């Protein structure tokens, strides 16, 4: 499995992490593009509708580096076990309602990371090597 050099940019993507309820049409389109699909696990401590949002439990820091919630760590460790990915277990458990479910919700372009630093997992903030834009909304 190969990873993009800049997170969240689909150019040359070899794999994507998507919600388990991805529509079949989108799944088929990604498969046709030879993009591997990784289904995100359900976040038991979270509320619907974000219970299956990938960005609630994992953030792509850069090429091979990811930080995920303690609940999703065992799952992603298995998924990434035969890859070059560096998976880091974050400090913040996903529990309950907003803002306690926004710790890994970071819009990271590689040059900028947009998040609410008050709610973002501290390990994520330590790992980011770009300009952080602090916004009032936790779901960045």
PDB file of C-alpha atoms in Angstrom:
ATOM      1  CA  UNK A   1       0.000   0.000   0.000  1.00  0.00           C
ATOM      2  CA  UNK A   2       1.306   3.448  -0.924  1.00  0.00           C
ATOM      3  CA  UNK A   3       0.336   6.712   0.753  1.00  0.00           C
ATOM      4  CA  UNK A   4      -0.006  10.197  -0.708  1.00  0.00           C
ATOM      5  CA  UNK A   5       2.683  12.690   0.268  1.00  0.00           C
ATOM      6  CA  UNK A   6       0.146  15.369   1.220  1.00  0.00           C
ATOM      7  CA  UNK A   7      -2.869  14.258   3.268  1.00  0.00           C
ATOM      8  CA  UNK A   8      -6.394  14.696   1.928  1.00  0.00           C
ATOM      9  CA  UNK A   9      -5.345  15.315  -1.663  1.00  0.00           C
ATOM     10  CA  UNK A  10      -6.743  12.656  -4.003  1.00  0.00           C
ATOM     11  CA  UNK A  11      -4.028  13.054  -6.660  1.00  0.00           C
ATOM     12  CA  UNK A  12      -2.262   9.688  -6.983  1.00  0.00           C
ATOM     13  CA  UNK A  13      -4.230   8.199  -4.079  1.00  0.00           C
ATOM     14  CA  UNK A  14      -3.722   4.450  -3.723  1.00  0.00           C
ATOM     15  CA  UNK A  15      -6.065   4.001  -0.748  1.00  0.00           C
ATOM     16  CA  UNK A  16      -8.804   5.901   1.066  1.00  0.00           C
ATOM     17  CA  UNK A  17     -10.400   5.541   4.475  1.00  0.00           C
ATOM     18  CA  UNK A  18     -14.154   5.830   4.095  1.00  0.00           C
ATOM     19  CA  UNK A  19     -17.296   5.421   6.135  1.00  0.00           C
ATOM     20  CA  UNK A  20     -18.688   1.892   6.319  1.00  0.00           C
ATOM     21  CA  UNK A  21     -21.900   3.203   4.775  1.00  0.00           C
ATOM     22  CA  UNK A  22     -20.197   4.376   1.578  1.00  0.00           C
ATOM     23  CA  UNK A  23     -22.653   4.229  -1.329  1.00  0.00           C
ATOM     24  CA  UNK A  24     -21.986   1.327  -3.697  1.00  0.00           C
ATOM     25  CA  UNK A  25     -21.646   3.681  -6.657  1.00  0.00           C
ATOM     26  CA  UNK A  26     -18.758   5.534  -4.981  1.00  0.00           C
ATOM     27  CA  UNK A  27     -17.155   2.283  -3.867  1.00  0.00           C
ATOM     28  CA  UNK A  28     -17.342   0.961  -7.429  1.00  0.00           C
ATOM     29  CA  UNK A  29     -15.842   4.188  -8.794  1.00  0.00           C
ATOM     30  CA  UNK A  30     -12.902   4.045  -6.382  1.00  0.00           C
ATOM     31  CA  UNK A  31     -12.313   0.387  -7.177  1.00  0.00           C
ATOM     32  CA  UNK A  32     -12.376   1.182 -10.900  1.00  0.00           C
ATOM     33  CA  UNK A  33      -9.619   3.737 -10.273  1.00  0.00           C
ATOM     34  CA  UNK A  34      -7.578   0.993  -8.559  1.00  0.00           C
ATOM     35  CA  UNK A  35      -7.887   2.729  -5.181  1.00  0.00           C
ATOM     36  CA  UNK A  36      -7.996   0.446  -2.137  1.00  0.00           C
ATOM     37  CA  UNK A  37     -10.912   1.080   0.214  1.00  0.00           C
ATOM     38  CA  UNK A  38     -10.385   0.982   3.975  1.00  0.00           C
ATOM     39  CA  UNK A  39     -13.641   1.018   5.922  1.00  0.00           C
ATOM     40  CA  UNK A  40     -13.544   3.013   9.136  1.00  0.00           C
ATOM     41  CA  UNK A  41     -14.722   1.270  12.297  1.00  0.00           C
ATOM     42  CA  UNK A  42     -17.818   2.384  14.192  1.00  0.00           C
ATOM     43  CA  UNK A  43     -17.044   4.651  17.128  1.00  0.00           C
ATOM     44  CA  UNK A  44     -19.130   3.187  19.930  1.00  0.00           C
ATOM     45  CA  UNK A  45     -18.588   6.149  22.248  1.00  0.00           C
ATOM     46  CA  UNK A  46     -19.825   8.607  19.683  1.00  0.00           C
ATOM     47  CA  UNK A  47     -23.264   9.736  18.630  1.00  0.00           C
ATOM     48  CA  UNK A  48     -24.958   9.312  15.311  1.00  0.00           C
ATOM     49  CA  UNK A  49     -24.490  10.747  12.712  1.00  0.00           C
ATOM     50  CA  UNK A  50     -20.682  10.796  13.169  1.00  0.00           C
ATOM     51  CA  UNK A  51     -20.415   7.265  14.589  1.00  0.00           C
ATOM     52  CA  UNK A  52     -18.840   6.033  11.330  1.00  0.00           C
ATOM     53  CA  UNK A  53     -16.973   9.130  10.151  1.00  0.00           C
ATOM     54  CA  UNK A  54     -13.318   8.286   9.498  1.00  0.00           C
ATOM     55  CA  UNK A  55     -12.182  11.774  10.542  1.00  0.00           C
ATOM     56  CA  UNK A  56     -13.654  11.265  13.997  1.00  0.00           C
ATOM     57  CA  UNK A  57     -11.153   8.504  14.784  1.00  0.00           C
ATOM     58  CA  UNK A  58      -8.017   9.042  12.678  1.00  0.00           C
ATOM     59  CA  UNK A  59      -6.043  11.905  11.158  1.00  0.00           C
ATOM     60  CA  UNK A  60      -3.466  11.636   8.359  1.00  0.00           C
ATOM     61  CA  UNK A  61      -0.482  13.695   9.490  1.00  0.00           C
ATOM     62  CA  UNK A  62       1.797  13.221   6.454  1.00  0.00           C
ATOM     63  CA  UNK A  63       2.936  10.545   3.977  1.00  0.00           C
ATOM     64  CA  UNK A  64       3.089   7.500   6.228  1.00  0.00           C
ATOM     65  CA  UNK A  65       2.133   9.002   9.590  1.00  0.00           C
ATOM     66  CA  UNK A  66      -1.311   8.735  11.170  1.00  0.00           C
ATOM     67  CA  UNK A  67      -2.659   9.463  14.660  1.00  0.00           C
ATOM     68  CA  UNK A  68      -5.792   7.671  15.764  1.00  0.00           C
ATOM     69  CA  UNK A  69      -7.961   7.388  18.832  1.00  0.00           C
ATOM     70  CA  UNK A  70      -7.216   4.715  21.445  1.00  0.00           C
ATOM     71  CA  UNK A  71     -10.464   2.939  20.447  1.00  0.00           C
ATOM     72  CA  UNK A  72      -9.542   2.704  16.775  1.00  0.00           C
ATOM     73  CA  UNK A  73      -5.841   1.959  17.302  1.00  0.00           C
ATOM     74  CA  UNK A  74      -6.150  -1.868  17.379  1.00  0.00           C
ATOM     75  CA  UNK A  75      -8.254  -1.837  14.210  1.00  0.00           C
ATOM     76  CA  UNK A  76      -5.943   0.442  12.224  1.00  0.00           C
ATOM     77  CA  UNK A  77      -2.851  -1.355  13.541  1.00  0.00           C
ATOM     78  CA  UNK A  78      -4.214  -4.517  11.896  1.00  0.00           C
ATOM     79  CA  UNK A  79      -5.134  -2.683   8.685  1.00  0.00           C
ATOM     80  CA  UNK A  80      -1.704  -1.021   8.365  1.00  0.00           C
ATOM     81  CA  UNK A  81       0.384  -3.953   9.656  1.00  0.00           C
ATOM     82  CA  UNK A  82       1.994  -4.858   6.312  1.00  0.00           C
ATOM     83  CA  UNK A  83       2.559  -1.285   5.192  1.00  0.00           C
ATOM     84  CA  UNK A  84       5.110   1.440   5.798  1.00  0.00           C
ATOM     85  CA  UNK A  85       2.583   3.440   7.844  1.00  0.00           C
ATOM     86  CA  UNK A  86       3.569   4.808  11.217  1.00  0.00           C
ATOM     87  CA  UNK A  87       0.454   4.586  13.355  1.00  0.00           C
ATOM     88  CA  UNK A  88       0.474   6.553  16.587  1.00  0.00           C
ATOM     89  CA  UNK A  89      -2.109   6.106  19.313  1.00  0.00           C
ATOM     90  CA  UNK A  90      -3.529   9.443  20.394  1.00  0.00           C
ATOM     91  CA  UNK A  91      -4.305  10.398  23.969  1.00  0.00           C
ATOM     92  CA  UNK A  92      -7.953  11.357  23.612  1.00  0.00           C
ATOM     93  CA  UNK A  93     -10.716   8.774  23.789  1.00  0.00           C
ATOM     94  CA  UNK A  94     -13.785   9.465  21.693  1.00  0.00           C
ATOM     95  CA  UNK A  95     -16.737   9.715  24.019  1.00  0.00           C
ATOM     96  CA  UNK A  96     -20.136  11.244  24.029  1.00  0.00           C
ATOM     97  CA  UNK A  97     -21.233  14.417  22.406  1.00  0.00           C
ATOM     98  CA  UNK A  98     -19.522  17.314  20.735  1.00  0.00           C
ATOM     99  CA  UNK A  99     -16.854  18.551  21.412  1.00  0.00           C
ATOM    100  CA  UNK A 100     -15.586  15.294  22.954  1.00  0.00           C
ATOM    101  CA  UNK A 101     -15.777  13.612  19.542  1.00  0.00           C
ATOM    102  CA  UNK A 102     -13.760  16.199  17.610  1.00  0.00           C
ATOM    103  CA  UNK A 103     -10.227  15.352  18.819  1.00  0.00           C
ATOM    104  CA  UNK A 104      -9.070  13.893  15.485  1.00  0.00           C
ATOM    105  CA  UNK A 105     -11.121  16.102  13.191  1.00  0.00           C
ATOM    106  CA  UNK A 106      -8.398  18.104  11.479  1.00  0.00           C
ATOM    107  CA  UNK A 107      -8.425  19.389   7.905  1.00  0.00           C
ATOM    108  CA  UNK A 108      -4.772  18.842   7.064  1.00  0.00           C
ATOM    109  CA  UNK A 109      -3.483  19.927   3.652  1.00  0.00           C
ATOM    110  CA  UNK A 110       0.174  19.369   4.497  1.00  0.00           C
ATOM    111  CA  UNK A 111       0.801  23.112   4.411  1.00  0.00           C
ATOM    112  CA  UNK A 112      -2.027  24.063   6.776  1.00  0.00           C
ATOM    113  CA  UNK A 113      -3.934  22.204   9.477  1.00  0.00           C
ATOM    114  CA  UNK A 114      -7.346  23.628  10.287  1.00  0.00           C
ATOM    115  CA  UNK A 115      -8.776  22.659  13.659  1.00  0.00           C
ATOM    116  CA  UNK A 116      -9.982  23.880  17.010  1.00  0.00           C
ATOM    117  CA  UNK A 117      -6.821  23.473  19.087  1.00  0.00           C
ATOM    118  CA  UNK A 118      -8.832  23.452  22.302  1.00  0.00           C
ATOM    119  CA  UNK A 119     -10.523  20.186  21.270  1.00  0.00           C
ATOM    120  CA  UNK A 120      -7.766  18.595  19.139  1.00  0.00           C
ATOM    121  CA  UNK A 121      -5.809  15.697  20.613  1.00  0.00           C
ATOM    122  CA  UNK A 122      -2.486  16.963  21.998  1.00  0.00           C
ATOM    123  CA  UNK A 123      -0.517  14.181  20.258  1.00  0.00           C
ATOM    124  CA  UNK A 124      -1.975  15.329  16.923  1.00  0.00           C
ATOM    125  CA  UNK A 125      -0.945  18.922  17.614  1.00  0.00           C
ATOM    126  CA  UNK A 126       2.599  17.755  18.513  1.00  0.00           C
ATOM    127  CA  UNK A 127       2.929  15.738  15.301  1.00  0.00           C
ATOM    128  CA  UNK A 128       1.710  18.385  12.839  1.00  0.00           C
ATOM    129  CA  UNK A 129       4.590  20.044  10.989  1.00  0.00           C
ATOM    130  CA  UNK A 130       2.662  22.794   9.277  1.00  0.00           C
ATOM    131  CA  UNK A 131       0.918  26.041  10.056  1.00  0.00           C
ATOM    132  CA  UNK A 132      -2.044  25.423  12.372  1.00  0.00           C
ATOM    133  CA  UNK A 133      -5.096  27.570  11.788  1.00  0.00           C
ATOM    134  CA  UNK A 134      -7.180  27.624  14.939  1.00  0.00           C
ATOM    135  CA  UNK A 135     -10.908  27.901  14.243  1.00  0.00           C
ATOM    136  CA  UNK A 136     -13.883  28.045  16.627  1.00  0.00           C
ATOM    137  CA  UNK A 137     -15.646  25.035  15.043  1.00  0.00           C
ATOM    138  CA  UNK A 138     -14.462  21.626  16.313  1.00  0.00           C
ATOM    139  CA  UNK A 139     -15.574  19.732  13.217  1.00  0.00           C
ATOM    140  CA  UNK A 140     -12.965  21.156  10.872  1.00  0.00           C
TER     141      UNK A 140
END
